[in-house]
Coordinates of C-alpha atoms in Angstrom, one line a residue:
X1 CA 9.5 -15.3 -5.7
X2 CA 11.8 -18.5 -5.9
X3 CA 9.6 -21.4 -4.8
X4 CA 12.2 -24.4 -3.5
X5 CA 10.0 -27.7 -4.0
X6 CA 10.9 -30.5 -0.8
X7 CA 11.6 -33.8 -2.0
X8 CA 9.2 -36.7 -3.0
X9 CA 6.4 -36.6 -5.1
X10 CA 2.9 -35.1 -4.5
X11 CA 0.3 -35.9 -1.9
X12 CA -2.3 -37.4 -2.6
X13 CA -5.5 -35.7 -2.8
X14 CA -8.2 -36.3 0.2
X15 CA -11.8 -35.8 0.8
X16 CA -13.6 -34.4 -1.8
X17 CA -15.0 -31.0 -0.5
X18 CA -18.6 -29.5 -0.3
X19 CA -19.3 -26.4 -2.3
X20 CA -17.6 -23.1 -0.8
X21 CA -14.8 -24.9 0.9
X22 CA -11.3 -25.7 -0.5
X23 CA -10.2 -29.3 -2.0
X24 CA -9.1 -31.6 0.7
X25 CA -5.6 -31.4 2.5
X26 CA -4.7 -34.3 4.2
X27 CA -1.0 -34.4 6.4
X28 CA 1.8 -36.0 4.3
X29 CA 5.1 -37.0 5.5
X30 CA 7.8 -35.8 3.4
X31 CA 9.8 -38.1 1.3
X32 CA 13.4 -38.8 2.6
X33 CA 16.1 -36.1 1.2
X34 CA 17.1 -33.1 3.2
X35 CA 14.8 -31.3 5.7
X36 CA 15.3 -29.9 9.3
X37 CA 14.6 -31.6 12.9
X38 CA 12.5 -30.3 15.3
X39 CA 14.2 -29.6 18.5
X40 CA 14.4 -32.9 20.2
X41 CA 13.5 -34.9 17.3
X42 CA 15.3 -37.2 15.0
X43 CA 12.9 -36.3 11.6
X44 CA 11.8 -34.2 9.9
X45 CA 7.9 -32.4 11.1
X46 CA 5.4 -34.4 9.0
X47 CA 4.4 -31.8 6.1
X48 CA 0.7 -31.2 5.9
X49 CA -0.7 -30.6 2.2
X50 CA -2.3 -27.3 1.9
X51 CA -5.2 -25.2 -0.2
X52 CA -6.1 -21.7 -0.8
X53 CA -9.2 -20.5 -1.3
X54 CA -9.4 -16.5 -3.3
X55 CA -12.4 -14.5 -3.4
X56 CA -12.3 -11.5 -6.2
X57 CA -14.3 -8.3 -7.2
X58 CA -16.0 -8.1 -11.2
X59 CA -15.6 -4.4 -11.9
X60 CA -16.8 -2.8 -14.9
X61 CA -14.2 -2.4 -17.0
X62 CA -15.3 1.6 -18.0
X63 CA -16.5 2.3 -15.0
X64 CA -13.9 0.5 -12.3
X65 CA -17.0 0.0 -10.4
X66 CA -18.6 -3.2 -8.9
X67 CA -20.5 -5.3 -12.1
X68 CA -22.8 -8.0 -11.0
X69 CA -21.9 -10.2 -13.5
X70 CA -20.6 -13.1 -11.5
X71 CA -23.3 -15.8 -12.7
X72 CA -21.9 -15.3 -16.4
X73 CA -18.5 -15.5 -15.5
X74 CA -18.7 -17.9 -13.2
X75 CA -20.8 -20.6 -16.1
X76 CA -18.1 -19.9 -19.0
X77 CA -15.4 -19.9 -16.3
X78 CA -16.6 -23.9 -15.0
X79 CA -16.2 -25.2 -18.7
X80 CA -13.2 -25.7 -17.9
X81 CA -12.6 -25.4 -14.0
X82 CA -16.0 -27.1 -12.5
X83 CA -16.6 -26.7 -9.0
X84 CA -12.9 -25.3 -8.9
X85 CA -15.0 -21.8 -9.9
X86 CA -17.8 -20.7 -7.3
X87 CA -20.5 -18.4 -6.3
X88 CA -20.1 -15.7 -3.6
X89 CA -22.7 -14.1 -1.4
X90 CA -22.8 -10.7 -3.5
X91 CA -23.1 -11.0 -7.6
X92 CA -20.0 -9.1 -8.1
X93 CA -17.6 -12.0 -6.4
X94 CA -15.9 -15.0 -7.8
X95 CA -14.4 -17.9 -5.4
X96 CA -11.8 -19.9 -6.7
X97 CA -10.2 -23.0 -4.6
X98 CA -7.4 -25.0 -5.2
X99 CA -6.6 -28.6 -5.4
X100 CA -4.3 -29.5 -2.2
X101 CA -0.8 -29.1 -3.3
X102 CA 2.3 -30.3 -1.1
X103 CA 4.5 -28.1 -2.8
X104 CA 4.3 -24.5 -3.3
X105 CA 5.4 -25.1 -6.9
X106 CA 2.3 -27.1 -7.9
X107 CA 0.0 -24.4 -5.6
X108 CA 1.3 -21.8 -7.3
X109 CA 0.8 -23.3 -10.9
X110 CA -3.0 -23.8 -9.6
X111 CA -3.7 -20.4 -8.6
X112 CA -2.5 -19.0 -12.0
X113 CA -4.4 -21.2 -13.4
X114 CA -7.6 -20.6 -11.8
X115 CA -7.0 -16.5 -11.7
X116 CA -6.4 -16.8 -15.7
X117 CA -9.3 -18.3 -16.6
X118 CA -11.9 -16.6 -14.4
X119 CA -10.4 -13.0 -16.0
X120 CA -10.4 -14.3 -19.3
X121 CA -14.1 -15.0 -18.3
X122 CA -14.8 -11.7 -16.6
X123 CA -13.2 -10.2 -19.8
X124 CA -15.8 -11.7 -22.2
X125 CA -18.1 -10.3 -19.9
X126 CA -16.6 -6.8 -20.3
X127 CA -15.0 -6.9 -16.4
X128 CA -11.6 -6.5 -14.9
X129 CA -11.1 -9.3 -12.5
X130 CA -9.6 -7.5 -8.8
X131 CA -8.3 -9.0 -5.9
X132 CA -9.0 -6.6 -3.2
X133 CA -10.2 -7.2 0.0
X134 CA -12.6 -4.3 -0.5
X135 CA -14.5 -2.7 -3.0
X136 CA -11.9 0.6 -3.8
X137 CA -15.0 2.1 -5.6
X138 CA -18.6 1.9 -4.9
X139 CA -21.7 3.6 -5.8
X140 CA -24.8 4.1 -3.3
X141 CA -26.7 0.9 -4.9
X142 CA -28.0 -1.9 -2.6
X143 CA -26.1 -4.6 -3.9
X144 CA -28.0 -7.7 -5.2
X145 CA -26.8 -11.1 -4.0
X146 CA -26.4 -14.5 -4.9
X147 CA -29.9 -16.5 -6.0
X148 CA -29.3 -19.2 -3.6
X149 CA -31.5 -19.9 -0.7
X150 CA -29.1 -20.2 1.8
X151 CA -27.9 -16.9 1.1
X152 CA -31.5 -15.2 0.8
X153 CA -32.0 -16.5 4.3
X154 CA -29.0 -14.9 5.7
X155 CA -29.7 -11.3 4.2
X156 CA -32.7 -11.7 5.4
X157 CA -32.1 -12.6 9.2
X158 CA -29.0 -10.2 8.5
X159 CA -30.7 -7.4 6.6
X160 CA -28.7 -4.9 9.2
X161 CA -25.3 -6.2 8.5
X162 CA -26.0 -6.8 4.6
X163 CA -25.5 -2.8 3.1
X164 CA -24.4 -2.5 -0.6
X165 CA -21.7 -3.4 -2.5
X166 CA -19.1 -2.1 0.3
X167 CA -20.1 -5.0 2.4
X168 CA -18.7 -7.4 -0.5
X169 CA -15.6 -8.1 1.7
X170 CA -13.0 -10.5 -0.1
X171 CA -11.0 -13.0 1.6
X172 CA -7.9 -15.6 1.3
X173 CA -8.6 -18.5 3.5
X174 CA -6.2 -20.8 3.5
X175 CA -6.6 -24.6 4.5
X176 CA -3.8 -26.9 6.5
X177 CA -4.1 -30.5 6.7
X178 CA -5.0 -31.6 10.4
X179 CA -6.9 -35.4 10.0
X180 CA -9.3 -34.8 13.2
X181 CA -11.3 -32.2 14.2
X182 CA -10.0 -32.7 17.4
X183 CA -6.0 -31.8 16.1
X184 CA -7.8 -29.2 14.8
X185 CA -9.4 -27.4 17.0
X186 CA -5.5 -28.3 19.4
X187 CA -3.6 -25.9 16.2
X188 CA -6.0 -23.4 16.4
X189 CA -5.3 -23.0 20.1
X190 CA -1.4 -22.8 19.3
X191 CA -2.2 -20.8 16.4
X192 CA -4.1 -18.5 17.5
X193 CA -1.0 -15.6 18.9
X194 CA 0.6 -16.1 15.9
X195 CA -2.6 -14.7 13.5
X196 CA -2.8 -11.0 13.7
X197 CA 0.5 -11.5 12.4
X198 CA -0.6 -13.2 9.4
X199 CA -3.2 -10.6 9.1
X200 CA -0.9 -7.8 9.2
X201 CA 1.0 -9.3 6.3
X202 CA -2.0 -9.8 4.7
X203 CA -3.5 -6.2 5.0
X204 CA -5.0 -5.5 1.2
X205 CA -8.1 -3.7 1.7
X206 CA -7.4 0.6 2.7
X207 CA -9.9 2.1 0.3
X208 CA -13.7 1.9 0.6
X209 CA -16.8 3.9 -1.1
X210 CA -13.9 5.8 -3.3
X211 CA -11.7 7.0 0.2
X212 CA -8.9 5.8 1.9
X213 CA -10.7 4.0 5.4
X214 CA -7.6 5.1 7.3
X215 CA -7.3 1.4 7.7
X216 CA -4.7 -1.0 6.2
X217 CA -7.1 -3.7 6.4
X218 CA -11.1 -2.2 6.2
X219 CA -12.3 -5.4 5.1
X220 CA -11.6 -7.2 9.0
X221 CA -13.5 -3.8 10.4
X222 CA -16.4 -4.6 8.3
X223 CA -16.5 -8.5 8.5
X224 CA -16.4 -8.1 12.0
X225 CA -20.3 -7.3 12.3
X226 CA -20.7 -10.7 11.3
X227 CA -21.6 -12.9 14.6
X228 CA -18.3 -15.0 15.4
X229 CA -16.3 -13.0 13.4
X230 CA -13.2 -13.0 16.0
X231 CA -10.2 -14.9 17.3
X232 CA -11.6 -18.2 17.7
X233 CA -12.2 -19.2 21.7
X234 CA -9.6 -21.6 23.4
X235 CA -11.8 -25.1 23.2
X236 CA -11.4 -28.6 22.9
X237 CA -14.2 -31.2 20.6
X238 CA -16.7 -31.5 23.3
X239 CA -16.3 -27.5 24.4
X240 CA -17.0 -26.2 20.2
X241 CA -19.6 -28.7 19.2
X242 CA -21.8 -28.0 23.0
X243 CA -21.0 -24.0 21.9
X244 CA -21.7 -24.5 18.2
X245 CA -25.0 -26.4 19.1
X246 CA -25.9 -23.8 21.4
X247 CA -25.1 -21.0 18.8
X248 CA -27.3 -22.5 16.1
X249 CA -30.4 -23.4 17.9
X250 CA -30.3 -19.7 19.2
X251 CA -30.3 -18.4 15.9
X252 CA -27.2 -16.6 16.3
X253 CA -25.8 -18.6 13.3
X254 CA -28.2 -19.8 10.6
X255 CA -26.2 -23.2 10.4
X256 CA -22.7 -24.5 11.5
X257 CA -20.6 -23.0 8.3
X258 CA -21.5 -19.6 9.6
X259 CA -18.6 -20.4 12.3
X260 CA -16.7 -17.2 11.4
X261 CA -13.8 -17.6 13.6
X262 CA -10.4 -16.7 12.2
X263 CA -9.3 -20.1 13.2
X264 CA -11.7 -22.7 12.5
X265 CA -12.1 -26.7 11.7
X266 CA -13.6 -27.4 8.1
X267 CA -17.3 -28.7 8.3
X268 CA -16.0 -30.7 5.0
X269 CA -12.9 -31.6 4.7
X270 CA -10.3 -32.1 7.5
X271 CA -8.6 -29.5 7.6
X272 CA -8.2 -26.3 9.7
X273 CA -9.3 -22.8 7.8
X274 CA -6.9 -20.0 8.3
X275 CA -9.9 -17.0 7.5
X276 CA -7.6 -13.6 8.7
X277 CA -6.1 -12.6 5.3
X278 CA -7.1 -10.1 2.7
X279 CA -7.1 -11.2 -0.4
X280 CA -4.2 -10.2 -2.5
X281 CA -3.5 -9.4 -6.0
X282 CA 0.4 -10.1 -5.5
X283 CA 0.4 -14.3 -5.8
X284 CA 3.7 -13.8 -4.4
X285 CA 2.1 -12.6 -0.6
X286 CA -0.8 -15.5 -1.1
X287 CA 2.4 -17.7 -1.2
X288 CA 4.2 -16.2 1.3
X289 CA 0.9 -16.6 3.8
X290 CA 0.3 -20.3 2.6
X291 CA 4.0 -21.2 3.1
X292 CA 4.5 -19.7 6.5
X293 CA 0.9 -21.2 7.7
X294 CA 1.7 -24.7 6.7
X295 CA 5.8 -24.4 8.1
X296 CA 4.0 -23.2 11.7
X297 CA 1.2 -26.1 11.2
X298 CA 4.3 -28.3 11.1
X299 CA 6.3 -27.4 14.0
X300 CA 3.0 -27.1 16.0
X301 CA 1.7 -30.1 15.5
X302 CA 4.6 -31.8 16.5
X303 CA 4.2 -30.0 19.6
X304 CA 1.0 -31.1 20.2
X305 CA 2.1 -34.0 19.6
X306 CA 4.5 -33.8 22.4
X307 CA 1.9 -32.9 24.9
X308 CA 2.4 -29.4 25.2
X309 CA -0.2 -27.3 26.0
X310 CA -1.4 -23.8 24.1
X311 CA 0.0 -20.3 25.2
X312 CA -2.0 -18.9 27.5
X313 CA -3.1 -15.1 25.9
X314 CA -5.8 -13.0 27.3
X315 CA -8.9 -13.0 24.7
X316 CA -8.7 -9.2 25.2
X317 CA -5.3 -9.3 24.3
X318 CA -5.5 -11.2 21.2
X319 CA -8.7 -8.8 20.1
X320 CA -6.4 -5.9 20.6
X321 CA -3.5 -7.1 18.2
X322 CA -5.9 -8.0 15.7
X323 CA -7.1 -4.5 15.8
X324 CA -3.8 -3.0 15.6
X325 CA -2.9 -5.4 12.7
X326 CA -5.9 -4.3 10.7
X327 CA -5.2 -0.7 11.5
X328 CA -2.0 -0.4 10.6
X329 CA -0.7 -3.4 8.6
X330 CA 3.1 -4.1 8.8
X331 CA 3.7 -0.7 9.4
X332 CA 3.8 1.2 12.8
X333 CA 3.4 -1.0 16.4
X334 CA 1.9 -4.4 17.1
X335 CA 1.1 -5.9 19.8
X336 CA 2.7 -8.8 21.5
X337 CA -0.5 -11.0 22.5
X338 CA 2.4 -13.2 24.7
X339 CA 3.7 -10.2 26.5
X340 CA 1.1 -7.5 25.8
X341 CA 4.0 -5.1 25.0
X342 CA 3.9 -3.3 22.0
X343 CA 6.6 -3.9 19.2
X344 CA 6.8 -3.4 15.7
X345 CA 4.9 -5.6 14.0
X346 CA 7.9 -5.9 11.3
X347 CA 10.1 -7.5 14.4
X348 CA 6.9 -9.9 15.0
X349 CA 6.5 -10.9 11.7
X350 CA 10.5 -11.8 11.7
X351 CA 9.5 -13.5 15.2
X352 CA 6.5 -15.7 13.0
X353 CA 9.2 -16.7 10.6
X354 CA 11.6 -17.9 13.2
X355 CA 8.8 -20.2 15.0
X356 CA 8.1 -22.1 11.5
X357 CA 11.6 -21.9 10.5
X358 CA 12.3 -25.8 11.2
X359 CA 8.4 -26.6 9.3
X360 CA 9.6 -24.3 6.3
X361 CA 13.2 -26.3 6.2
X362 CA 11.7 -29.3 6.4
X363 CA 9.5 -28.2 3.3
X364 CA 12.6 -27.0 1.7
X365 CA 10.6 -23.8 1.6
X366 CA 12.8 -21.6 3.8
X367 CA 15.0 -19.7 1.5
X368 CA 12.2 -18.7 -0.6
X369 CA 9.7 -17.2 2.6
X370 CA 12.8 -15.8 4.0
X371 CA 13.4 -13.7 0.0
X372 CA 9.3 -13.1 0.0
X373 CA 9.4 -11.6 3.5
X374 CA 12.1 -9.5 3.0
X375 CA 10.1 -7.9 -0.3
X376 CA 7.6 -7.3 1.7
X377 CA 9.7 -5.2 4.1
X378 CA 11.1 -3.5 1.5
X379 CA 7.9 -2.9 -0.4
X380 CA 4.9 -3.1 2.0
X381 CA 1.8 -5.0 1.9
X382 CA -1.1 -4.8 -0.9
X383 CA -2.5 -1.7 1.2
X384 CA 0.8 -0.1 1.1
X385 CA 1.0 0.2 -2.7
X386 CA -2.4 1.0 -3.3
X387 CA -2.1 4.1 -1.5
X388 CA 1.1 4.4 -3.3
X389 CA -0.5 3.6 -6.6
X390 CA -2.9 6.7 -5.7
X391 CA -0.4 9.0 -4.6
X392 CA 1.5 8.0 -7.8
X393 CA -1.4 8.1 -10.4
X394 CA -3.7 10.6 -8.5
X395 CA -7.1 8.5 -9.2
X396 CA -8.8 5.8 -7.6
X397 CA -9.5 4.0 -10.8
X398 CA -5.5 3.7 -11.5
X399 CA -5.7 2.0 -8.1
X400 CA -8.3 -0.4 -9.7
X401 CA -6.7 -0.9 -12.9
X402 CA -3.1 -1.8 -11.2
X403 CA -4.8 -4.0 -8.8
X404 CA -6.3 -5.9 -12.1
X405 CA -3.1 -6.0 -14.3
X406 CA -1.2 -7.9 -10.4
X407 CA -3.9 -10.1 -10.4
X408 CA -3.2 -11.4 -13.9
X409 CA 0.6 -11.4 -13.2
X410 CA 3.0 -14.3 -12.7
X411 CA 5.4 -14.4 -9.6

């Protein structure tokens, strides 16, 4: 994938971040050189700085299956990456976040960076390092998680939802600079038609307990049992903190960051955290999603801006294109949550770049999303060529092993 830096130099980076949560991002105007006007502007959309946060599996590397050796890694991996490497809920993940990068170049150089030296880690530890959204093996052990007291209060209060190692879901959340919770919470209401979308391109996660789910995306089926797991509700900053309140001292949520919603505003840095995507061994998809997130952040902010209000789309509706996405990936129908009509989800992913087209411009991003979308296309999602790698190799630990040797690779 071609990555087309914008002018001017860096951004800056912002608040330093509590533990679990991506490096700040902080909007940044672009320096002067070429970019593209918003409709009724004179500039150029301000370009937000963005992060990426990558959860991965530790698989044995005889057995392909699930290895909880994630404390191990993780202390020879922070030698070098410090709070850049992070523990997970189950003792077979590894999180990773990023600094904030403004362009993709710099993002991208980060994310090798960080994948290389956790593998190299999980190698000494006799692992393969996976990005999959799901566990493709499994065996019937319960799996053990993270000795941390936060999490030992959540499988407790959670015990139901908390089954074995095929609950160790994997995510890419990505993080887009907003200033205020309050312009955050305003682009997760504009945002919020446009993620099943993102989801669908996403899709990495078909296989579970060694068989294909018959899902493209298994991983949002099973995060869903989570509470607020969902397309996050239309609100403005009274509406979410009287609802978040009210949610916690329930005892619905054991504290604020177990806000779930696919959409949501960062308790830590200020930001808003894209959580719909799989995570993906490809670094050229991760890219793609991070590019077209932060082009869209762009154009709707500006919007906001403006005055205009959010789109108006049935909660039912969006659930239901959320669904599909996660059933079917970027194959097969979508559904429109504007119109409610179904359409290929390959013609609404062409619609999603058309919306961020003047953010990516401005970026200088455009021509590269516009190449990594049509890959994509041509080659499907990471669900797509898993099953392919299966049909291809026949086994499930071919799957596994292909799915290590992406991670490790350079776009």
């Amino acid at each position: 994938m071609r990555i087309h830096e914008p002018p001017g130099p860096p951004a800056v980076a912002g608040a330093e971040p509590g533990p679990n949560h991506a490096r700040g991002v902080t909007a940044t105007p672009p320096a002067p050189g070429p970019g593209a006007a918003l409709p009724g502007t004179s500039a150029p959309p301000a370009l937000p700085t963005v992060g990426v946060e990558e959860e991965f599996l530790l698989v044995d590397r005889r057995t392909r299956l699930p290895a909880e050796r994630a404390p191990q890694v993780i202390a020879a991996a922070a030698v070098e990456l410090g709070e850049q490497v992070q523990a997970e809920f189950f003792r077979v993940q590894v999180e990773v976040c990023t600094l904030p990068a403004t362009r993709l170049t710099e993002l991208a150089a980060d994310l090798v960076r960080l994948r290389s030296v956790v593998a190299a880690a999980a190698a000494d530890a006799g692992c393969l390092l996976v990005a999959s959204g799901t566990p493709v093996l499994s065996d019937a052990r319960p799996g053990r998680i993270t000795d941390d007291p936060r999490y030992r209060e959540m499988a407790a209060r959670y015990d139901g939802v908390v089954d074995g190692y095929g609950g160790a879901l994997c995510g890419c959340h990505i993080h887009v600079g907003t200033v205020s919770r309050g312009r955050a919470l305003a682009l997760g209401n504009h945002l919020r038609p446009w993620l099943p979308v993102v989801q669908a391109l996403a899709a990495n996660s078909p296989f579970t307990d060694g068989r294909d789910s018959g899902f493209a995306s298994w991983r949002t089926v099973r995060w869903a049992r989570w509470p607020t797991v969902g397309p996050a509700p239309v609100l403005d900053e009274g509406q979410y903190e009287d609802l978040v309140a009210a949610l916690v001292s329930s005892g619905v949520l054991l504290d604020r960051r177990m806000v779930y919603w696919y959409a949501r505003p960062s308790e830590h840095v200020p930001t808003l955290e894209v959580r719909v995507a799989d995570v993906n061994a490809d670094l050229r998809t991760v890219l793609l999603l991070a590019a077209l997130l932060r082009g869209l952040t762009a154009v709707l902010l500006d919007e906001i801006d403006q005055g205009r209000p959010a789109p108006v789309c049935p909660a039912g509706l969006v659930r239901a294109a959320h669904w599909q996405a996660a059933r079917s990936g970027l194959s097969g129908e979508g559904i429109d949550p504007f119109t409610g009509r179904h359409t290929p989800m390959a013609a609404l992913a062409d619609r999603l770049l058309e919306r961020a087209a003047p953010g990516l411009a401005a970026a200088g991003d455009l021509t590269a999303v516009e190449d990594a979308l049509t890959r994509i296309h041509r080659y499907g999602t990471g669900a797509d060529r898993q099953r392919r790698a299966l049909r291809r190799r026949g086994r499930l630990t071919a799957v596994v092993d292909e799915l290590a040797a992406l991670t490790l690779a350079v776009p």
